[in-house]
XYZ file of C-alpha atoms in Angstrom:
625
model
C -64.242 -11.832 -68.000
C -66.647 -9.371 -69.651
C -68.741 -7.121 -67.440
C -71.885 -7.898 -69.458
C -72.312 -11.121 -71.405
C -75.509 -11.743 -73.370
C -75.774 -15.302 -74.686
C -78.282 -16.345 -77.392
C -80.986 -14.094 -75.966
C -84.490 -14.172 -77.441
C -87.494 -12.101 -76.358
C -91.020 -13.046 -77.305
C -94.280 -11.095 -77.094
C -97.474 -13.143 -76.797
C -100.419 -10.689 -76.713
C -103.912 -12.112 -76.262
C -105.513 -10.346 -79.224
C -102.808 -10.398 -81.887
C -100.158 -12.640 -83.364
C -97.186 -13.602 -81.151
C -93.822 -12.346 -82.345
C -90.147 -12.723 -81.537
C -88.834 -9.172 -81.099
C -85.255 -10.231 -80.265
C -83.839 -13.405 -81.769
C -80.698 -15.271 -80.715
C -78.622 -12.187 -79.801
C -75.137 -12.633 -78.356
C -72.548 -9.987 -77.463
C -70.400 -8.877 -74.544
C -69.189 -5.555 -73.136
C -65.970 -5.091 -71.173
C -65.338 -2.727 -68.263
C -64.883 0.828 -69.561
C -66.041 0.029 -73.120
C -68.425 2.307 -75.052
C -70.600 0.195 -77.373
C -73.173 1.579 -79.804
C -76.327 -0.320 -80.811
C -78.059 1.077 -83.896
C -81.040 0.209 -86.048
C -84.332 1.611 -87.290
C -87.409 1.960 -85.103
C -88.905 -1.481 -84.578
C -85.586 -3.304 -84.902
C -85.736 -4.527 -81.282
C -83.156 -2.175 -79.732
C -85.277 -0.921 -76.836
C -86.716 -4.394 -76.183
C -83.154 -5.678 -75.931
C -82.260 -2.884 -73.499
C -85.333 -3.547 -71.349
C -84.520 -7.261 -71.291
C -80.947 -6.492 -70.269
C -82.249 -4.445 -67.314
C -84.967 -7.040 -66.593
C -87.630 -4.371 -67.046
C -89.739 -6.180 -69.641
C -93.468 -5.922 -69.039
C -96.103 -8.448 -70.045
C -96.795 -9.776 -72.612
C -93.028 -9.664 -73.226
C -90.727 -12.315 -71.760
C -87.226 -13.698 -72.185
C -87.933 -16.923 -74.056
C -84.373 -18.199 -74.455
C -80.748 -17.438 -73.630
C -79.222 -15.758 -70.605
C -77.708 -12.514 -69.328
C -74.568 -12.539 -67.192
C -73.539 -9.412 -65.279
C -70.086 -9.550 -63.708
C -70.271 -13.346 -63.919
C -73.697 -13.639 -62.237
C -76.660 -14.984 -64.202
C -79.407 -12.357 -63.743
C -81.796 -13.795 -66.345
C -84.307 -15.169 -63.876
C -83.442 -13.393 -60.625
C -86.417 -12.167 -58.612
C -87.038 -8.407 -58.626
C -86.033 -8.001 -54.959
C -82.729 -9.754 -55.735
C -82.143 -7.401 -58.681
C -82.935 -4.192 -56.795
C -79.475 -3.740 -55.182
C -77.821 -4.162 -58.605
C -79.853 -1.368 -60.151
C -78.415 2.119 -59.520
C -75.405 0.690 -57.659
C -74.029 -1.376 -60.570
C -76.395 -0.699 -63.480
C -78.080 2.580 -64.353
C -79.970 3.981 -67.311
C -81.069 7.136 -69.125
C -84.133 6.680 -71.346
C -85.387 8.750 -74.274
C -88.403 9.963 -72.298
C -86.488 10.511 -69.060
C -87.060 14.283 -69.364
C -90.580 13.404 -68.209
C -89.435 10.996 -65.486
C -88.646 13.690 -62.912
C -91.360 14.266 -60.309
C -92.919 17.604 -61.356
C -93.953 18.596 -57.800
C -90.649 17.808 -56.053
C -87.506 19.922 -56.103
C -84.580 18.356 -57.945
C -82.332 18.059 -54.872
C -85.004 16.102 -52.994
C -85.192 13.594 -55.861
C -81.418 13.106 -55.767
C -81.565 12.787 -51.988
C -84.024 9.875 -52.234
C -81.662 7.943 -54.513
C -78.440 8.726 -52.640
C -79.798 8.018 -49.152
C -81.383 4.723 -50.280
C -78.192 3.357 -51.846
C -75.420 4.943 -49.718
C -74.682 5.982 -46.123
C -74.487 9.691 -46.989
C -76.859 11.925 -45.042
C -77.633 15.607 -44.463
C -75.072 18.126 -45.699
C -72.977 15.366 -47.290
C -75.865 14.609 -49.672
C -76.207 18.302 -50.566
C -72.478 18.480 -51.385
C -72.751 15.331 -53.510
C -75.716 16.733 -55.484
C -73.793 19.948 -56.156
C -70.774 17.916 -57.313
C -73.016 15.964 -59.691
C -74.497 19.180 -61.117
C -71.022 20.603 -61.728
C -69.988 17.287 -63.305
C -72.722 17.583 -65.969
C -72.109 21.339 -66.365
C -75.232 22.719 -64.673
C -75.007 25.692 -62.324
C -75.533 24.283 -58.773
C -77.998 27.110 -58.099
C -80.564 24.961 -59.948
C -80.473 22.151 -57.338
C -83.541 23.633 -55.642
C -85.456 24.179 -58.884
C -88.578 22.297 -59.908
C -88.310 20.266 -63.158
C -90.586 22.650 -65.092
C -88.077 25.451 -64.435
C -85.378 23.590 -66.403
C -84.913 23.444 -70.182
C -85.117 20.124 -72.033
C -81.339 19.874 -72.239
C -80.944 20.646 -68.523
C -83.536 18.005 -67.583
C -81.661 15.395 -69.590
C -78.372 16.380 -67.945
C -80.075 16.108 -64.541
C -81.131 12.568 -65.458
C -77.581 11.769 -66.539
C -76.265 13.104 -63.217
C -78.821 10.990 -61.336
C -77.833 7.896 -63.326
C -74.192 8.454 -62.271
C -74.969 9.414 -58.663
C -74.046 6.001 -57.218
C -71.042 5.556 -59.580
C -72.392 2.515 -61.480
C -70.174 0.186 -63.494
C -72.571 0.039 -66.451
C -74.895 2.674 -67.982
C -77.564 2.015 -70.619
C -78.385 5.074 -72.754
C -81.571 4.498 -74.767
C -82.052 7.320 -77.316
C -81.048 9.858 -74.614
C -81.009 12.896 -76.920
C -83.735 12.142 -79.494
C -85.965 15.207 -79.826
C -83.317 17.638 -78.540
C -81.779 20.177 -80.885
C -78.359 19.451 -82.364
C -76.464 21.913 -80.156
C -77.891 20.546 -76.890
C -77.480 16.982 -78.193
C -73.837 17.643 -79.017
C -73.141 19.138 -75.578
C -74.824 16.288 -73.681
C -73.116 13.499 -75.625
C -69.678 15.117 -75.390
C -70.351 15.347 -71.661
C -71.278 11.649 -71.501
C -68.102 10.632 -73.326
C -65.907 12.808 -71.086
C -67.437 11.382 -67.901
C -67.200 7.833 -69.229
C -63.480 8.262 -69.893
C -62.884 9.845 -66.485
C -64.909 7.343 -64.438
C -64.374 4.206 -66.519
C -67.945 2.888 -66.576
C -69.156 0.775 -69.507
C -71.879 2.090 -71.842
C -74.410 0.569 -74.217
C -75.681 3.483 -76.316
C -78.912 2.662 -78.193
C -79.906 4.920 -81.093
C -81.235 5.008 -84.664
C -78.724 7.783 -85.434
C -75.558 6.185 -86.800
C -73.709 9.502 -87.069
C -74.102 10.244 -83.365
C -73.242 6.703 -82.279
C -70.183 6.447 -84.529
C -68.807 9.730 -83.213
C -68.684 8.276 -79.681
C -68.373 4.481 -79.729
C -65.475 2.047 -79.547
C -67.493 -0.770 -81.079
C -70.746 -0.963 -83.052
C -73.618 -3.438 -83.080
C -76.073 -3.095 -85.980
C -79.533 -4.551 -85.325
C -82.226 -5.370 -87.866
C -85.541 -7.180 -87.306
C -84.514 -8.386 -83.859
C -81.093 -9.753 -84.842
C -77.533 -8.471 -84.790
C -76.530 -8.250 -88.467
C -73.085 -6.702 -87.992
C -70.559 -6.216 -85.193
C -67.378 -4.270 -85.827
C -65.072 -1.636 -84.367
C -66.498 1.837 -84.918
C -63.482 3.149 -86.824
C -63.517 0.049 -89.068
C -67.244 0.105 -89.853
C -66.889 3.748 -90.879
C -64.199 2.846 -93.437
C -65.504 -0.546 -94.507
C -69.069 -1.549 -93.544
C -69.779 -5.181 -94.365
C -73.568 -5.608 -94.253
C -75.681 -3.791 -96.908
C -77.927 -2.442 -94.128
C -74.922 -0.808 -92.448
C -73.952 0.723 -95.796
C -77.461 2.111 -96.205
C -77.450 3.700 -92.746
C -74.035 5.278 -93.387
C -75.344 6.676 -96.665
C -78.010 8.628 -94.762
C -75.485 11.381 -94.033
C -73.812 14.097 -96.019
C -71.790 17.235 -95.452
C -74.111 20.238 -95.976
C -71.094 22.333 -97.012
C -70.209 20.022 -99.910
C -70.629 21.053 -103.559
C -72.979 18.086 -104.038
C -74.883 16.560 -101.116
C -75.940 12.985 -101.825
C -78.170 11.140 -99.374
C -78.953 7.450 -99.844
C -81.876 5.889 -98.026
C -82.842 2.280 -97.427
C -85.911 1.419 -99.547
C -88.904 -0.433 -98.141
C -89.808 -1.201 -94.531
C -88.657 -3.709 -91.885
C -90.594 -7.003 -91.908
C -93.588 -7.856 -89.759
C -91.917 -9.806 -86.944
C -94.995 -12.000 -86.529
C -94.500 -13.176 -90.129
C -90.758 -13.214 -90.760
C -89.689 -13.865 -94.365
C -87.913 -17.082 -95.271
C -84.173 -16.544 -95.596
C -82.453 -13.263 -94.730
C -84.798 -10.754 -93.052
C -83.175 -7.903 -94.997
C -83.430 -9.601 -98.413
C -86.697 -7.882 -99.519
C -84.981 -4.467 -99.138
C -81.453 -5.412 -100.183
C -80.118 -4.230 -103.576
C -77.262 -6.777 -103.369
C -79.322 -9.920 -102.702
C -78.734 -13.189 -104.521
C -80.899 -16.329 -104.716
C -79.390 -17.787 -101.549
C -80.527 -14.734 -99.548
C -84.224 -15.494 -100.066
C -83.939 -19.167 -99.093
C -81.249 -19.422 -96.376
C -81.074 -17.448 -93.127
C -77.427 -16.295 -92.805
C -75.496 -16.878 -89.572
C -73.049 -14.275 -88.236
C -69.983 -14.973 -90.390
C -66.558 -14.002 -89.066
C -65.227 -11.673 -91.790
C -61.842 -10.246 -90.798
C -62.311 -8.315 -87.554
C -66.069 -8.058 -88.134
C -69.054 -10.356 -87.762
C -71.836 -9.982 -90.325
C -75.012 -11.930 -91.171
C -74.688 -11.631 -94.957
C -74.275 -14.342 -97.603
C -73.052 -11.846 -100.208
C -70.346 -10.433 -97.945
C -69.226 -13.937 -96.994
C -68.959 -14.990 -100.646
C -67.171 -11.799 -101.677
C -64.693 -11.623 -98.826
C -64.209 -15.246 -97.820
C -64.371 -16.705 -101.334
C -65.724 -20.130 -102.093
C -68.329 -21.455 -104.496
C -70.634 -18.768 -105.872
C -68.309 -15.785 -105.416
C -68.379 -15.039 -109.139
C -72.134 -14.352 -109.083
C -71.852 -11.443 -106.645
C -68.867 -9.567 -108.067
C -66.432 -7.338 -106.203
C -67.067 -5.912 -102.707
C -68.624 -2.457 -102.754
C -68.732 0.365 -100.184
C -71.706 2.005 -101.926
C -75.301 1.138 -101.046
C -77.225 1.029 -104.324
C -80.472 2.337 -102.873
C -82.593 5.381 -103.797
C -80.788 8.718 -103.573
C -81.717 12.329 -102.910
C -79.099 14.652 -104.430
C -78.771 18.440 -104.045
C -76.077 20.181 -106.103
C -74.795 23.722 -105.775
C -76.176 24.486 -109.247
C -79.679 23.412 -108.168
C -79.416 25.696 -105.147
C -78.466 28.640 -107.351
C -81.196 27.938 -109.919
C -84.176 28.256 -107.549
C -87.070 30.029 -109.254
C -88.014 33.459 -107.906
C -91.804 33.403 -107.807
C -94.220 36.004 -106.517
C -94.044 36.964 -102.844
C -96.454 34.767 -100.850
C -95.684 35.805 -97.260
C -94.068 38.931 -95.821
C -92.859 39.064 -92.223
C -92.170 42.723 -91.465
C -90.286 43.785 -88.307
C -92.206 41.298 -86.174
C -91.667 41.131 -82.409
C -93.419 39.072 -79.742
C -93.278 39.641 -75.985
C -94.845 37.259 -73.466
C -95.731 38.365 -69.960
C -95.447 35.858 -67.123
C -96.746 36.572 -63.648
C -95.038 35.324 -60.511
C -97.027 36.573 -57.585
C -97.269 40.342 -57.926
C -94.318 40.537 -60.329
C -94.659 40.531 -64.119
C -91.739 39.168 -66.148
C -91.469 40.103 -69.819
C -89.938 37.514 -72.160
C -88.847 38.694 -75.616
C -89.502 35.584 -77.741
C -89.123 37.254 -81.175
C -87.404 40.556 -81.906
C -87.631 42.609 -85.117
C -87.734 39.671 -87.562
C -88.205 40.326 -91.288
C -88.159 37.978 -94.290
C -90.136 37.037 -97.410
C -91.291 33.662 -98.706
C -92.124 33.238 -102.406
C -94.346 30.793 -104.263
C -92.534 27.626 -105.277
C -89.823 28.321 -102.700
C -88.710 26.689 -99.453
C -87.412 28.998 -96.736
C -85.750 27.262 -93.784
C -86.125 28.877 -90.374
C -83.135 27.477 -88.483
C -82.224 27.681 -84.804
C -82.009 25.627 -81.652
C -84.821 25.185 -79.117
C -85.944 28.490 -77.631
C -84.776 30.564 -80.596
C -88.315 31.712 -81.466
C -89.037 29.464 -84.468
C -92.290 27.972 -83.188
C -93.475 31.351 -81.871
C -93.073 32.767 -85.379
C -94.942 29.776 -86.815
C -97.867 30.322 -84.438
C -98.115 33.966 -85.553
C -97.888 33.059 -89.247
C -100.713 30.516 -88.885
C -102.903 32.985 -86.983
C -102.777 31.141 -83.658
C -101.037 34.116 -82.021
C -100.537 37.792 -82.892
C -97.378 39.937 -82.982
C -96.674 42.494 -80.266
C -95.156 44.706 -82.968
C -94.719 44.541 -86.735
C -96.982 42.702 -89.140
C -97.330 39.515 -91.171
C -98.876 39.893 -94.634
C -100.248 36.983 -96.674
C -100.272 37.608 -100.441
C -102.854 34.972 -101.369
C -105.336 34.705 -104.214
C -107.472 37.313 -102.456
C -104.686 39.907 -102.444
C -102.411 41.182 -99.664
C -103.990 40.836 -96.203
C -102.583 41.226 -92.697
C -102.869 37.942 -90.782
C -103.519 39.566 -87.381
C -106.675 41.212 -88.792
C -108.369 37.889 -89.565
C -111.293 36.962 -87.305
C -114.007 34.294 -87.346
C -114.864 33.084 -90.852
C -111.992 35.025 -92.417
C -109.498 33.311 -90.084
C -111.038 29.949 -90.964
C -110.720 30.732 -94.672
C -107.103 31.805 -94.163
C -106.273 28.484 -92.524
C -107.508 26.666 -95.611
C -104.681 28.425 -97.464
C -102.057 27.797 -94.755
C -101.546 24.279 -93.383
C -99.235 22.787 -90.748
C -97.093 19.645 -90.783
C -96.147 18.849 -87.203
C -93.027 17.247 -85.743
C -94.617 14.135 -84.252
C -96.655 12.034 -86.700
C -97.603 9.682 -83.853
C -99.595 12.266 -81.869
C -100.986 14.312 -84.774
C -103.195 11.531 -86.197
C -106.328 10.135 -84.533
C -105.531 6.458 -83.781
C -109.238 5.537 -83.679
C -110.002 6.709 -87.240
C -109.064 5.278 -90.638
C -106.808 7.209 -92.982
C -109.779 7.702 -95.283
C -111.677 9.481 -92.505
C -108.643 11.540 -91.420
C -108.027 12.811 -94.963
C -111.686 13.398 -95.796
C -112.378 15.686 -92.807
C -110.601 18.785 -94.174
C -112.286 18.199 -97.546
C -115.709 18.301 -95.884
C -114.882 21.127 -93.472
C -113.332 23.555 -95.952
C -114.763 22.600 -99.356
C -117.938 20.641 -98.603
C -116.620 17.616 -100.526
C -118.208 14.358 -99.321
C -119.088 10.839 -100.413
C -117.666 9.419 -103.649
C -115.921 12.679 -104.599
C -114.171 12.768 -101.226
C -113.040 9.148 -101.581
C -111.584 9.837 -105.029
C -109.720 12.874 -103.695
C -108.399 10.847 -100.722
C -107.061 8.191 -103.112
C -105.358 10.954 -105.124
C -103.767 12.354 -101.950
C -102.448 8.950 -100.869
C -100.970 8.461 -104.329
C -99.421 11.958 -104.225
C -97.473 11.067 -101.072
C -96.445 7.681 -102.543
C -98.616 5.454 -100.345
C -99.296 2.971 -103.121
C -101.562 1.332 -103.975
C -103.836 3.884 -102.251
C -106.731 1.392 -101.975
C -104.532 -0.634 -99.634
C -104.130 2.284 -97.225
C -107.480 4.090 -97.225
C -109.070 1.776 -94.621
C -105.985 1.370 -92.442
C -105.397 3.007 -89.061
C -102.448 5.203 -88.097
C -101.104 2.635 -85.612
C -100.662 0.167 -88.484
C -98.150 2.457 -90.234
C -94.449 3.145 -89.778
C -93.248 6.584 -88.680
C -92.393 7.581 -92.234
C -95.768 6.425 -93.544
C -97.569 8.385 -90.811
C -95.678 11.540 -91.712
C -96.701 11.032 -95.347
C -100.334 10.932 -94.189
C -99.807 14.162 -92.214
C -98.428 15.785 -95.383
C -101.365 14.423 -97.415
C -103.785 15.953 -94.902
C -102.021 19.309 -95.247
C -102.386 19.068 -99.044
C -106.071 18.104 -98.917
C -107.329 21.706 -99.029
C -104.800 22.684 -101.734
C -102.971 25.247 -99.573
C -100.737 27.974 -100.911
C -98.395 27.801 -97.896
C -97.258 24.860 -95.743
C -95.573 25.472 -92.388
C -93.536 22.332 -91.632
C -92.400 22.370 -87.990
C -89.497 19.902 -87.536
C -91.234 17.347 -89.817
C -88.341 14.845 -89.855
C -86.573 15.316 -86.500
C -88.374 12.397 -84.812
C -87.929 10.018 -87.766
C -85.234 7.440 -88.475
C -82.334 8.675 -90.583
C -83.278 6.171 -93.290
C -86.728 7.822 -93.578
C -85.693 11.503 -93.336
C -84.306 11.758 -96.872
C -87.438 10.066 -98.205
C -89.719 12.699 -96.593
C -87.465 15.592 -97.647
C -87.518 14.310 -101.218
C -91.327 14.155 -101.078
C -91.562 17.769 -99.846
C -89.113 18.840 -102.547
C -91.272 17.168 -105.216
C -94.440 18.841 -103.878
C -92.855 22.286 -104.172
C -91.906 21.704 -107.791
C -95.198 20.035 -108.769
C -97.698 22.359 -107.056
C -95.801 25.665 -106.695
C -96.674 25.717 -102.981
C -94.475 27.739 -100.626
C -92.974 25.945 -97.605
C -91.664 27.456 -94.387
C -89.420 24.667 -93.102
C -88.654 24.958 -89.383
C -85.628 22.992 -88.194
C -82.473 22.955 -86.091
C -80.698 20.803 -88.673
C -78.656 22.594 -91.336
C -78.120 19.370 -93.316
C -81.849 18.953 -93.976
C -82.123 22.717 -94.561
C -79.462 22.461 -97.288
C -81.204 19.491 -98.895
C -84.622 21.138 -99.065
C -84.459 24.914 -98.860
C -83.702 27.762 -101.247
C -83.293 30.364 -98.493
C -82.043 29.994 -94.916
C -82.967 32.317 -92.037
C -80.938 31.676 -88.864
C -82.613 32.660 -85.581
C -80.860 33.030 -82.228
C -82.673 34.300 -79.120
C -85.515 35.582 -81.287
C -83.339 37.614 -83.674
C -82.234 36.932 -87.250
C -78.443 36.625 -87.088
C -77.914 35.524 -90.698
C -80.000 34.946 -93.815
C -79.572 34.406 -97.536
C -79.461 31.680 -100.201
C -79.017 28.295 -98.495
C -75.793 27.419 -100.310
C -74.195 30.763 -99.436
C -75.218 30.716 -95.762
C -74.198 27.098 -95.160
C -70.937 27.035 -97.133
C -69.776 30.490 -96.038
C -71.405 31.260 -92.663
C -70.693 34.748 -91.368
C -72.143 34.457 -87.864
C -70.537 32.416 -85.072
C -73.913 30.929 -84.140
C -74.413 29.532 -87.668
C -70.942 27.985 -87.487
C -71.859 26.453 -84.131
C -74.972 24.835 -85.623
C -72.862 23.386 -88.441
C -70.252 22.014 -86.056
C -72.962 20.332 -83.950
C -74.285 18.193 -86.839
C -73.557 14.557 -85.883
C -71.282 13.023 -88.485
C -69.648 9.606 -88.832
C -66.502 11.392 -90.010
C -65.899 13.191 -86.689
C -65.111 10.558 -84.090
C -64.225 11.347 -80.502
C -63.828 7.716 -79.491
C -60.248 6.629 -78.795
C -58.724 3.792 -80.738
C -57.951 0.957 -78.361
């Protein structure tokens, strides 16, 4: 008997002021004791809704409209909340994407563990303290931090604390919903290796929800691929890596590449998922599928049994199972024939050497923090030097806390160096950034624009895209009215939001994550800057969208001769976009040079560590069962 058995589950949202939609449709799967199952799909595919339904945590207007959920043989689909409460923590636990913010900020960590342990077990007093220390050691945190407040912990430590809390009562099943999204690759790698080790040692079952197929494949025994609220493929992780069946699975696998390769080729899935309130007739993936046939746009495919896999694909069924119509689809293919972004070693070597645009000269930054009467000095940046040229992309690479964002704030004039200087070689000649004040600082910022990490929080949800893009035109250049509208349409077209007339009156909440980031880039381009500082511009986006945004930035550099400082912790995206790489560790430059040279032949151990931490489908830690 499976530990978890989901049978024909559907979840429906019926909001009062908008169209009802079915977010999860007829989903069935099971998970055995001790099994590690990955659930992947783009944002909006229904993954988190499915997880919330599984835990019975759906909030109105969402509801389970059909099907049932069995846990250890008991139907929990319609149990009352007080009947479910003993099952949570004791049998079922979870770690959410935003759980770093779920710790009580005014309560010490040990006290928060104590609440959970004393409520669900008979442990008291010193026995609880010992248990908390054991849990900290289990997730590789020094037990001295048990009395810390959450704000005294790093992001990675907070997430490990949440993992320890989820395992405190030794549950049989753990749901991990995007538990490392937003963390740098090194911390992500450490946390997920820790999860896999603990899962093997303790034998609990896991459903790991993510949009990152490389991370999920490196850990899972079995994979579920979700698209538009349905499971479109189910297969063993080692098998789906070698032979994905559904075109969507092929597209997600194509979103990865080895940054050390001679040629890095990234394939992305074109188009966007459908509006679930207006599902297309036939296969939901058909409008985006390069392999579709006539049957795909008229008939909704069931989950066909194809060898050891299940896949909702007419083409795969015809190719692999035979039957009438097989001749019209040809031979099976492992390659997804979608758009590609390719970076060769020759392209990396042939980067143009334009005029120097920005000089960072021996820059250091020290912050002083007061605790009572004591003053603590924190060296955020130490003696950093580099140059950025026109028409060039320089990648500033390092994990969280390495000093990247501190450097960005000094380059944009938000902060000033403690020592050294930053010189901008703009149209007005060489000028030191720290000397800018008032109107001169305002003028400087029209030449230097930011693209932020989170496109969701950097756009005003109450304003149309036309308004958002016209504000910098009015503020910096006095362009208004018809001229501003024409320029806004040009900007939308530049970032491939076509036709632009369709987007100018839309709001940010009506766009996908990738579309929002395109608007953020368009806003940065509005004042025709000479330098763009892009701070982790793709880290919060789906893998299928990342290559699309990187390709757009690459095109902008070549078309407008703008310089880009690309801040990231990801050496794969740095290889795809940048000409130069500067590796920062604890505020110091540990390695720099042409991107191909640094990434293919790293000299510093820290650079090698960043490379090894890149999640890849080709490096699996899951055992074959």
